[in-house]
Amino acid sequence: MSIKIGILGYGNLGKGVEKAVKQSPDVELEGVYTRRNPADLKIDSEDVPVRSAKELENGREDIDVLIICGGSATDLPEMTPKYAKLYNVVDSFDTHANIPAHFDNVDKSAKKGGKIGIISVGWDPGMFSLSRLYASAVLPDGKDYTFWGKGVSQGHSDAIRRIEGVKDARQYTIPVESSLKAVREGKNPELSTRDKHLRECFVVAEDGADKAKIENEIKTMPNYFSDYDTTVYFISEQEMKKDHSGLPHGGSVIYSGKTGDNKHVIEYSLKLDSNPEFTGAVLVAYARAVYRLNREGVTGAKTVFDIAPAYLSPKSGEKLRAQLL
Amino acid sequence: MSIKIGILGYGNLGKGVEKAVKQSPDVELEGVYTRRNPADLKIDSEDVPVRSAKELENGREDIDVLIICGGSATDLPEMTPKYAKLYNVVDSFDTHANIPAHFDNVDKSAKKGGKIGIISVGWDPGMFSLSRLYASAVLPDGKDYTFWGKGVSQGHSDAIRRIEGVKDARQYTIPVESSLKAVREGKNPELSTRDKHLRECFVVAEDGADKAKIENEIKTMPNYFSDYDTTVYFISEQEMKKDHSGLPHGGSVIYSGKTGDNKHVIEYSLKLDSNPEFTGAVLVAYARAVYRLNREGVTGAKTVFDIAPAYLSPKSGEKLRAQLL
């Protein structure tokens, strides 16, 4: 019997979830839910209905887990608690400072409905968080470093697009090679924001736009760019399409710890051709776990820290022990 | 209130556990148990009693978790089921083919006693197994590669020491750089045993021993060396002591998977100055988990696959979410 998945929101992440569902023999897509007019939305899975998000509200949709693919700024804080009363839900909430409040809201509402709401699933937060936890639990005397990239930051790309005279933009976050090297060698350096990452921007300017002004606006933009060494390249629309249409990302969590005088370096790294497709795949694995745990009677808010790894795999305990241990 | 730990067996691993206990604020060492005469064993923790392993048999020792630091060939298959009836236990059983049988034996006995027995804890099996599981659950369409080293293999070093004319030996397992590179690039190569690892041997020969004969015996030794490119260096006793007294190890689990046409490479790697000290640190983190789970009423055999990561850390769920998620 398959686990029935609903997807709420059909942007890049929702499409990534859809692809991941297709690769998983034990889950199937029951419906895609949208806040737009369902008739206007064409999805890849031709045999799957597109329905209005409103249909979810009576709690009677025939789905085991709802994967909520919304933004962390305004969508998820409202949607995840709302639907956690009615369905097991998974989200990828990533506004770090607000995780405790979001967790509490989801917890109350999931417990009320006898469901599980797992929040902040993906790779960071998500797989990277797991690496930080495992490493620090094993080696309490140590320090973790997280490097992102090389990869496209959609938030930074959007910030550039909002500048006057910019037609399109793509921003790559790149770890500083010498800092990565020092951390990997267990040197435990103190690193400033600028020491850890570079920012590389590819910009298509409107005809006749003032490129020097655009470049200066990017480089001095607070929070996004002013604390980094930033390089700006102006390219044609054609080059943008040809060379920068993917959404690759990745990075490394490096933990450098000690037992007595002996040093140990633990590194978990990801090189992803598609950030939203990988994130979608993580969401589906945790949807499987949530479904199983809820059937065992577990309810409330959870994070990746609370889920025993075996629940993520479709394989039995016997098989896992024989094949992967 | 601290978690009370007993260590059974005081070899390199037992000493590693002892060091890890000292670094963990919430656990304390209650006793070291030995099959030798306790009076003959001097341990680093001067205030901790050394007792005979026989004392464990009445089940009345005041310990919350017994960490069994014995060999996988003959010690653990007998000891872990025996003590799992009486105490929560942790072992590092690593004879892969026998894991299912060992698991069943420990399960029966731990359930009888209302205890937990967690087996095959360490880094491989252990942390490496977790990486294989997480990666394959997220990306079902993929393939995992495990490389060990550069590091000292104690089994291979011992095998050389058994050759006539050998006074001492140290064997390093080294991953083949070009294979590592191909795997990291997501090329999914087919690799033979010889393609994956090299073996480098440092040997101190007895005075007047036939070095050519020793070298030949090493290189042609079935299972251990004959399937590998092996290099043998003869060195002095002094050089051995100076350059090869450590027990460094490590390696990488690399998983190369796909979502549709997009490739993703996940790598988990360890660079360890001391294999037994890192392994000991992993055992202590899982001892903490086992203690907590048993207090919640959980019993039976477990592996790292069955333990939610939060149980490994002394930090509360709130702190973990705020600091590491």
XYZ file of C-alpha atoms in Angstrom:
650
model
C 0.000 0.000 0.000
C 1.422 3.348 -1.048
C 1.743 6.453 1.090
C -0.532 9.114 -0.380
C 1.155 12.486 -0.784
C -0.387 15.900 -1.384
C 1.733 18.831 -2.527
C 0.651 22.349 -1.594
C 2.310 24.921 -3.859
C 3.762 24.165 -7.272
C 6.892 26.315 -7.586
C 10.423 24.938 -7.963
C 10.207 23.067 -4.669
C 6.786 21.566 -5.355
C 8.076 20.338 -8.717
C 11.105 18.851 -6.943
C 8.805 16.958 -4.585
C 6.772 15.699 -7.531
C 9.940 14.289 -9.154
C 11.048 12.650 -5.907
C 7.657 10.995 -5.449
C 8.026 9.422 -8.895
C 11.352 7.865 -7.870
C 9.974 6.340 -4.678
C 8.166 3.024 -5.111
C 6.224 3.270 -1.840
C 4.717 6.757 -2.200
C 2.283 8.186 -4.713
C 1.063 11.641 -5.560
C -2.647 12.062 -4.844
C -3.065 15.736 -5.603
C -1.395 19.074 -6.153
C -3.076 21.944 -4.283
C -2.797 25.551 -5.335
C -3.979 28.942 -4.143
C -4.344 29.962 -7.783
C -7.130 28.850 -10.049
C -6.576 25.067 -10.441
C -7.675 25.237 -14.072
C -4.709 27.507 -14.823
C -2.094 25.136 -13.450
C -0.594 22.444 -15.638
C 1.528 19.883 -13.810
C 3.946 17.208 -15.030
C 1.960 14.280 -13.603
C -0.888 14.182 -16.062
C -2.978 11.678 -14.148
C -2.899 13.631 -10.878
C -5.658 16.132 -10.061
C -4.901 19.792 -9.423
C -7.213 21.095 -6.734
C -7.825 24.327 -4.905
C -6.020 24.772 -1.590
C -9.463 25.468 -0.152
C -10.389 21.806 -0.597
C -7.858 20.946 2.089
C -9.726 22.847 4.732
C -12.389 20.301 5.581
C -9.667 17.760 6.385
C -11.270 15.178 4.130
C -8.769 14.971 1.283
C -7.539 11.404 0.887
C -3.870 12.036 1.641
C -1.531 10.602 4.266
C 0.982 13.450 4.260
C 0.758 17.014 2.955
C 4.069 18.504 1.843
C 3.812 22.275 2.124
C 6.005 24.013 -0.445
C 5.614 27.648 0.549
C 7.939 30.471 1.505
C 9.265 30.861 5.032
C 8.583 34.582 5.263
C 4.796 34.578 5.178
C 3.390 31.271 3.821
C 4.661 28.625 6.209
C 4.116 30.433 9.537
C 0.439 30.504 8.667
C -0.001 27.355 6.573
C 1.887 24.712 8.536
C 0.018 25.201 11.843
C -3.260 25.503 9.925
C -2.914 22.203 8.081
C -1.118 20.297 10.866
C -4.487 20.070 12.630
C -5.903 18.167 9.672
C -3.066 16.224 8.054
C 0.434 14.998 8.743
C 2.547 17.779 7.265
C 6.146 18.418 6.223
C 7.659 21.845 5.628
C 11.067 23.366 4.886
C 10.809 26.411 7.161
C 14.233 28.068 7.170
C 13.990 31.391 8.994
C 16.340 30.378 11.734
C 15.400 32.912 14.400
C 11.730 31.973 14.188
C 12.096 28.198 14.397
C 11.234 27.980 18.137
C 7.963 29.918 17.692
C 7.051 28.013 14.524
C 7.764 24.714 16.272
C 5.472 25.630 19.173
C 2.626 26.680 16.875
C 2.867 23.505 14.826
C 3.162 21.380 17.957
C -0.056 22.682 19.491
C -2.014 22.294 16.347
C -0.655 18.859 15.367
C -1.346 17.497 18.846
C -4.891 18.820 18.667
C -5.455 16.909 15.437
C -3.534 13.768 16.419
C -1.102 14.418 13.568
C 2.636 15.000 13.108
C 4.071 18.228 11.729
C 7.753 18.031 10.863
C 9.345 21.404 10.206
C 12.597 22.725 8.741
C 13.282 19.707 6.525
C 15.716 19.996 3.602
C 19.485 20.306 3.552
C 20.079 23.428 5.633
C 18.144 23.270 7.873
C 17.970 19.503 7.507
C 20.847 17.261 6.493
C 23.418 19.896 7.514
C 21.749 20.234 10.920
C 22.005 16.468 11.396
C 25.725 16.622 10.675
C 26.203 19.383 13.222
C 24.267 17.401 15.826
C 25.936 14.021 15.278
C 29.414 15.557 15.268
C 28.939 17.671 18.369
C 27.296 14.815 20.279
C 30.238 12.511 19.532
C 32.959 15.132 20.099
C 31.723 17.643 22.677
C 35.065 19.468 22.575
C 34.902 20.945 19.074
C 33.603 23.593 16.721
C 31.465 23.473 13.600
C 31.813 25.467 10.400
C 29.198 25.628 7.668
C 30.157 26.699 4.146
C 27.563 27.137 1.416
C 28.184 26.829 -2.292
C 29.222 26.999 -4.873
C 25.585 27.608 -5.619
C 22.794 29.930 -6.619
C 21.217 31.906 -3.799
C 17.685 32.722 -4.879
C 17.285 35.354 -2.174
C 20.388 37.210 -3.330
C 19.425 36.877 -6.994
C 16.023 38.362 -6.182
C 17.627 41.236 -4.277
C 19.653 42.188 -7.358
C 16.594 41.938 -9.597
C 14.876 44.598 -7.507
C 17.567 47.164 -8.464
C 16.514 49.730 -11.080
C 17.870 48.903 -14.531
C 18.309 45.173 -13.817
C 16.465 42.823 -16.141
C 17.710 39.525 -14.724
C 20.343 38.357 -12.253
C 21.935 35.249 -10.814
C 24.037 35.264 -7.674
C 26.510 32.519 -6.764
C 27.671 32.025 -3.188
C 31.221 30.644 -3.184
C 33.198 29.430 -0.177
C 36.667 30.965 0.202
C 39.051 28.149 -0.716
C 41.816 29.093 1.752
C 39.337 29.169 4.650
C 37.887 25.796 3.687
C 41.417 24.409 3.592
C 42.340 25.762 7.030
C 39.156 24.331 8.545
C 39.657 20.942 6.886
C 43.157 20.807 8.341
C 41.680 21.214 11.811
C 43.245 24.620 12.396
C 40.033 26.032 13.943
C 40.457 29.527 12.467
C 38.335 32.476 13.542
C 36.546 33.503 10.341
C 34.629 36.686 9.604
C 31.698 36.742 7.198
C 34.041 38.016 4.480
C 36.573 35.258 5.202
C 34.051 32.494 4.596
C 32.219 33.327 1.358
C 32.553 35.301 -1.865
C 29.595 36.510 -3.922
C 29.610 36.420 -7.707
C 26.802 38.183 -9.562
C 25.755 37.798 -13.197
C 23.526 40.631 -14.302
C 21.526 41.372 -17.434
C 21.034 45.142 -17.559
C 18.189 46.931 -19.311
C 19.180 48.747 -22.491
C 20.827 52.019 -21.579
C 21.003 51.282 -17.853
C 23.838 52.790 -15.799
C 26.002 49.733 -15.170
C 28.424 51.464 -12.823
C 25.488 52.539 -10.680
C 24.015 49.019 -10.642
C 27.360 47.521 -9.692
C 27.764 50.025 -6.872
C 24.240 49.407 -5.597
C 24.869 45.683 -5.470
C 28.224 45.907 -3.742
C 27.000 48.289 -1.045
C 23.678 46.580 -0.332
C 23.539 45.957 3.427
C 23.098 42.364 4.760
C 23.148 40.914 1.252
C 26.496 42.099 -0.159
C 28.264 44.821 1.799
C 30.005 42.368 4.157
C 31.364 40.247 1.306
C 33.885 40.487 -1.488
C 31.478 40.770 -4.390
C 32.180 40.573 -8.105
C 29.652 41.739 -10.696
C 29.634 40.574 -14.332
C 27.292 42.048 -16.917
C 26.185 39.480 -19.461
C 23.649 39.188 -22.250
C 20.218 37.661 -21.877
C 21.363 34.847 -24.108
C 24.392 34.068 -21.924
C 22.172 34.083 -18.850
C 19.889 31.524 -20.415
C 22.715 29.356 -21.710
C 25.092 29.352 -18.732
C 22.997 30.172 -15.682
C 19.639 28.477 -15.992
C 20.294 25.740 -13.411
C 19.871 25.952 -9.659
C 22.953 24.117 -8.410
C 23.969 24.398 -4.777
C 25.685 22.564 -1.988
C 28.264 23.143 0.682
C 30.008 21.548 3.624
C 29.579 21.194 7.346
C 33.016 20.694 8.840
C 33.411 19.813 12.490
C 36.794 19.922 14.065
C 37.022 18.290 17.471
C 39.398 16.708 19.937
C 39.766 13.741 22.237
C 42.592 14.685 24.570
C 45.449 15.753 22.296
C 44.132 13.974 19.232
C 42.300 15.933 16.546
C 39.452 14.665 14.415
C 37.831 16.332 11.428
C 34.338 15.310 10.298
C 33.007 16.668 7.016
C 29.605 16.307 5.399
C 29.360 17.828 1.961
C 26.805 18.136 -0.807
C 27.270 18.913 -4.494
C 23.788 19.359 -5.930
C 22.894 19.912 -9.564
C 19.449 21.059 -8.468
C 18.796 22.566 -5.066
C 14.975 22.312 -5.242
C 15.024 18.722 -6.521
C 17.355 17.566 -3.758
C 15.344 19.449 -1.141
C 12.185 17.848 -2.531
C 13.788 14.420 -2.205
C 14.591 15.074 1.461
C 10.994 16.190 2.071
C 9.645 12.953 0.592
C 11.930 10.775 2.742
C 10.682 12.600 5.849
C 7.080 12.316 4.650
C 7.597 8.554 4.729
C 8.908 8.763 8.298
C 6.067 10.996 9.443
C 3.467 8.654 8.006
C 4.943 5.648 9.790
C 5.439 7.383 13.110
C 1.904 8.720 13.098
C 0.586 5.195 12.540
C 2.527 4.196 15.653
C 0.608 6.838 17.588
C 3.200 9.627 17.627
C 1.839 13.182 17.335
C 3.068 16.783 17.580
C 5.836 18.876 16.032
C 9.113 17.206 15.105
C 12.379 18.102 13.401
C 14.992 15.924 11.705
C 16.608 15.547 15.143
C 13.625 13.550 16.410
C 13.411 10.952 13.655
C 15.311 7.662 13.864
C 17.038 7.182 10.487
C 15.432 3.788 9.783
C 12.037 5.499 9.382
C 13.320 7.312 6.278
C 13.999 4.197 4.267
C 11.414 1.969 2.602
C 13.608 -1.019 3.513
C 12.918 -3.235 6.531
C 15.161 -3.253 9.583
C 16.523 -6.660 8.553
C 17.456 -5.409 5.093
C 19.013 -2.216 6.404
C 21.171 -4.163 8.853
C 22.228 -6.678 6.214
C 22.883 -4.181 3.403
C 23.878 -0.828 4.870
C 25.195 -1.353 8.397
C 22.347 13.189 37.733
C 25.086 11.528 35.735
C 24.781 8.422 33.619
C 26.896 5.697 35.205
C 29.131 3.892 32.740
C 30.980 0.593 33.109
C 33.735 -0.388 30.685
C 34.398 -4.070 30.075
C 37.867 -4.589 28.574
C 40.716 -2.108 28.838
C 42.533 -2.272 25.496
C 42.868 0.643 23.071
C 39.094 0.913 22.696
C 38.382 0.749 26.429
C 40.919 3.521 26.965
C 39.233 5.552 24.204
C 35.887 5.178 25.987
C 37.491 6.254 29.260
C 38.794 9.464 27.618
C 35.409 10.196 26.018
C 33.617 9.777 29.349
C 35.914 12.421 30.847
C 34.884 14.891 28.130
C 31.153 14.381 28.668
C 29.657 16.365 31.529
C 26.611 14.115 31.936
C 28.283 10.695 32.153
C 30.706 9.274 34.676
C 32.844 6.186 34.856
C 31.766 3.833 37.654
C 34.067 0.922 37.020
C 36.417 -0.811 34.636
C 35.859 -4.568 34.414
C 38.531 -7.002 33.340
C 38.894 -10.722 32.752
C 42.446 -10.450 34.036
C 43.386 -10.084 37.675
C 42.047 -6.620 38.632
C 45.063 -6.016 40.851
C 47.313 -6.210 37.769
C 45.474 -3.522 35.821
C 46.353 0.121 36.268
C 43.940 2.561 34.641
C 44.167 6.296 33.930
C 41.200 7.251 36.128
C 42.775 6.822 39.528
C 39.564 7.217 41.488
C 37.666 4.548 39.546
C 37.657 0.930 40.780
C 38.951 -1.908 38.614
C 36.838 -4.981 39.183
C 36.684 -8.517 37.933
C 34.349 -9.151 35.006
C 32.814 -11.854 37.212
C 31.309 -9.169 39.421
C 29.026 -8.196 36.557
C 27.318 -11.560 36.546
C 24.908 -11.029 39.409
C 23.491 -7.949 37.634
C 23.933 -5.841 40.731
C 26.743 -3.528 39.693
C 25.630 0.091 40.003
C 25.939 1.045 36.337
C 23.406 2.399 33.846
C 25.206 1.273 30.697
C 27.981 -1.266 30.148
C 30.235 -0.524 27.170
C 31.728 -3.804 26.008
C 35.152 -3.291 24.452
C 35.947 -6.760 23.173
C 36.869 -8.290 19.831
C 34.239 -9.199 17.258
C 35.672 -12.620 16.479
C 35.078 -14.385 19.795
C 34.425 -11.885 22.625
C 31.343 -9.954 21.565
C 29.219 -12.830 20.177
C 29.360 -14.327 23.661
C 29.590 -11.263 25.904
C 26.990 -8.910 24.469
C 24.032 -11.320 24.703
C 25.241 -12.442 28.120
C 25.344 -8.972 29.637
C 22.358 -7.549 27.715
C 20.127 -9.567 30.054
C 21.523 -7.677 33.030
C 22.511 -4.195 31.836
C 21.963 -1.789 28.991
C 24.930 -2.529 26.745
C 26.782 -0.993 23.799
C 29.186 -2.858 21.540
C 31.157 -2.219 18.344
C 30.575 -5.600 16.673
C 31.963 -5.333 13.137
C 31.908 -8.774 11.528
C 29.493 -7.807 8.833
C 28.216 -11.214 7.797
C 27.299 -12.107 11.374
C 25.402 -8.940 12.279
C 21.924 -10.482 11.730
C 22.633 -13.420 14.054
C 24.306 -11.232 16.653
C 21.358 -8.813 16.538
C 18.891 -11.643 17.150
C 20.852 -13.042 20.080
C 21.178 -9.639 21.723
C 17.511 -8.864 21.045
C 16.245 -11.982 22.810
C 18.416 -11.486 25.785
C 17.876 -7.722 26.159
C 14.107 -8.155 25.957
C 14.250 -10.841 28.625
C 16.023 -8.437 30.951
C 14.051 -5.322 30.005
C 17.261 -3.721 28.739
C 18.593 -2.274 25.484
C 21.557 -3.725 23.637
C 22.882 -1.527 20.853
C 25.330 -3.279 18.552
C 27.794 -2.316 15.815
C 28.408 1.220 17.078
C 31.492 3.151 15.949
C 32.348 4.710 12.611
C 32.133 1.729 10.265
C 29.787 0.166 11.150
C 28.292 3.267 12.741
C 28.638 6.804 11.407
C 29.450 5.521 7.905
C 26.380 3.280 7.983
C 24.232 6.294 8.872
C 25.600 8.168 5.872
C 24.785 5.279 3.576
C 21.257 5.076 4.971
C 20.438 8.797 4.901
C 21.792 9.196 1.366
C 20.029 6.183 -0.093
C 16.724 7.061 1.596
C 16.815 10.578 0.127
C 18.064 9.534 -3.323
C 16.787 6.023 -4.080
C 18.353 6.170 -7.556
C 22.031 6.095 -6.647
C 25.087 4.136 -5.564
C 27.339 4.298 -2.518
C 31.102 3.950 -2.320
C 33.060 3.525 0.886
C 36.774 4.319 0.972
C 38.863 3.689 4.077
C 42.035 5.508 5.014
C 44.560 6.743 5.020
C 44.805 4.793 8.231
C 46.250 1.933 10.215
C 44.449 -1.384 9.877
C 45.125 -3.332 13.037
C 43.934 -6.589 11.497
C 46.379 -6.251 8.605
C 49.216 -5.172 10.897
C 48.597 -8.253 13.044
C 48.581 -10.487 9.965
C 52.062 -9.268 9.032
C 53.311 -9.727 12.588
C 52.436 -13.405 12.401
C 54.965 -13.930 9.551
C 58.214 -15.590 10.549
C 61.062 -13.118 10.928
C 58.797 -10.108 11.551
C 59.348 -8.274 14.817
C 56.808 -5.493 14.323
C 54.613 -4.147 11.540
C 52.209 -1.365 10.702
C 49.878 -1.458 7.709
C 48.256 1.611 6.171
C 45.150 1.331 4.017
C 45.157 4.115 1.430
C 42.354 5.014 -0.967
C 43.371 5.261 -4.637
C 43.270 8.994 -5.385
C 42.091 8.670 -9.004
C 39.164 6.447 -7.964
C 38.152 8.844 -5.201
C 38.216 11.656 -7.731
C 36.051 9.815 -10.257
C 33.494 8.958 -7.588
C 33.426 12.529 -6.242
C 32.736 13.763 -9.756
C 29.660 11.551 -9.907
C 31.050 9.297 -12.636
C 29.787 6.123 -10.931
C 32.782 3.988 -11.948
C 32.864 0.216 -11.501
C 35.791 -0.353 -9.140
C 37.562 -3.593 -8.297
C 39.143 -4.172 -4.895
C 42.515 -3.180 -6.357
C 41.061 -0.004 -7.869
C 39.827 1.267 -4.519
C 42.665 0.844 -2.038
C 46.444 0.501 -1.799
C 48.248 -1.156 1.099
C 51.495 0.206 2.510
C 53.388 -1.904 5.029
C 56.157 -0.842 7.396
C 58.031 -3.814 8.772
C 60.734 -4.286 11.393
C 62.520 -7.546 10.581
C 64.338 -9.745 13.080
C 68.133 -9.682 12.797
C 69.180 -11.883 9.911
C 65.641 -12.466 8.639
C 65.092 -13.065 4.910
C 63.508 -9.769 3.849
C 62.742 -10.863 0.305
C 60.843 -13.830 1.679
C 58.891 -11.674 4.137
C 57.975 -9.217 1.401
C 56.785 -12.031 -0.829
C 54.749 -13.620 1.949
C 53.009 -10.322 2.636
C 52.229 -9.543 -0.988
C 50.790 -12.963 -1.726
C 48.769 -13.360 1.475
C 45.208 -14.221 0.412
C 42.297 -11.949 1.523
C 44.638 -9.537 3.259
C 47.045 -8.461 0.493
C 46.953 -10.520 -2.702
C 44.079 -8.517 -4.238
C 45.802 -5.172 -3.645
C 48.794 -3.224 -4.867
C 50.980 -3.579 -1.820
C 54.248 -1.840 -0.986
C 56.565 -3.083 1.751
C 59.157 -0.907 3.513
C 61.653 -2.319 5.975
C 62.441 0.130 8.750
C 64.265 0.126 12.086
C 62.587 -0.357 15.436
C 63.411 3.246 16.224
C 61.730 4.536 13.063
C 58.664 2.440 13.849
C 58.393 3.993 17.271
C 59.021 7.524 16.041
C 56.879 7.624 12.885
C 54.239 4.926 13.295
C 53.095 4.850 16.888
C 49.718 6.509 16.292
C 46.486 4.841 15.207
C 45.111 7.366 12.720
C 42.280 6.351 10.409
C 39.314 7.696 8.519
C 37.751 7.524 5.109
C 34.780 8.626 3.073
C 31.311 7.427 2.195
C 30.421 8.925 -1.150
C 26.924 8.568 -2.534
C 26.216 9.540 -6.074
C 22.537 9.803 -6.946
C 20.101 11.351 -9.375
C 16.774 13.132 -9.518
C 15.706 12.896 -13.131
C 18.688 14.165 -15.131
C 20.267 16.042 -12.251
C 23.177 14.521 -10.358
C 23.902 14.940 -6.680
C 26.980 13.849 -4.747
C 26.853 13.422 -0.972
C 30.086 12.823 0.916
C 30.707 12.065 4.569
C 34.350 11.912 5.528
C 36.420 11.408 8.640
C 40.045 12.267 9.344
C 40.873 10.770 12.712
C 44.118 11.136 14.636
C 43.085 8.210 16.802
C 40.744 5.506 15.601
C 40.090 3.973 19.060
C 39.505 7.352 20.714
C 36.997 8.448 18.084
C 35.264 5.062 18.216
C 35.145 5.351 22.000
C 33.531 8.779 21.681
C 30.818 7.351 19.411
C 30.177 4.532 21.903
C 29.683 7.033 24.738
C 27.207 9.145 22.720
C 25.158 5.999 22.027
C 25.430 4.932 25.682
C 23.670 8.216 26.509
C 20.925 7.425 23.986
C 20.478 3.877 25.233
C 20.148 5.048 28.825
C 17.456 7.564 27.949
C 15.506 5.244 25.684
C 15.505 2.485 28.273
C 14.081 4.913 30.843
C 11.273 5.550 28.357
C 10.508 1.844 28.392
C 12.255 0.792 25.188
C 13.942 -2.644 25.237
C 15.652 -5.053 22.838
C 18.465 -4.903 20.302
C 19.078 -1.678 18.391
C 21.554 -0.285 15.895
C 22.456 3.310 15.013
C 19.594 3.183 12.486
C 17.040 2.961 15.280
C 18.146 5.931 17.372
C 16.750 9.420 16.783
C 19.751 11.798 16.697
C 18.460 14.031 19.529
C 19.003 11.178 22.014
C 22.768 11.371 21.423
C 23.167 14.918 22.644
C 23.085 16.085 26.262
C 21.291 19.234 25.067
C 17.515 19.661 25.328
C 15.266 19.673 22.263
C 14.811 23.453 22.641
C 18.554 24.067 22.687
C 19.197 21.751 19.755
C 16.563 23.509 17.670
C 17.846 26.953 18.593
C 21.568 26.212 18.202
C 22.054 23.452 15.644
C 19.000 23.270 13.382
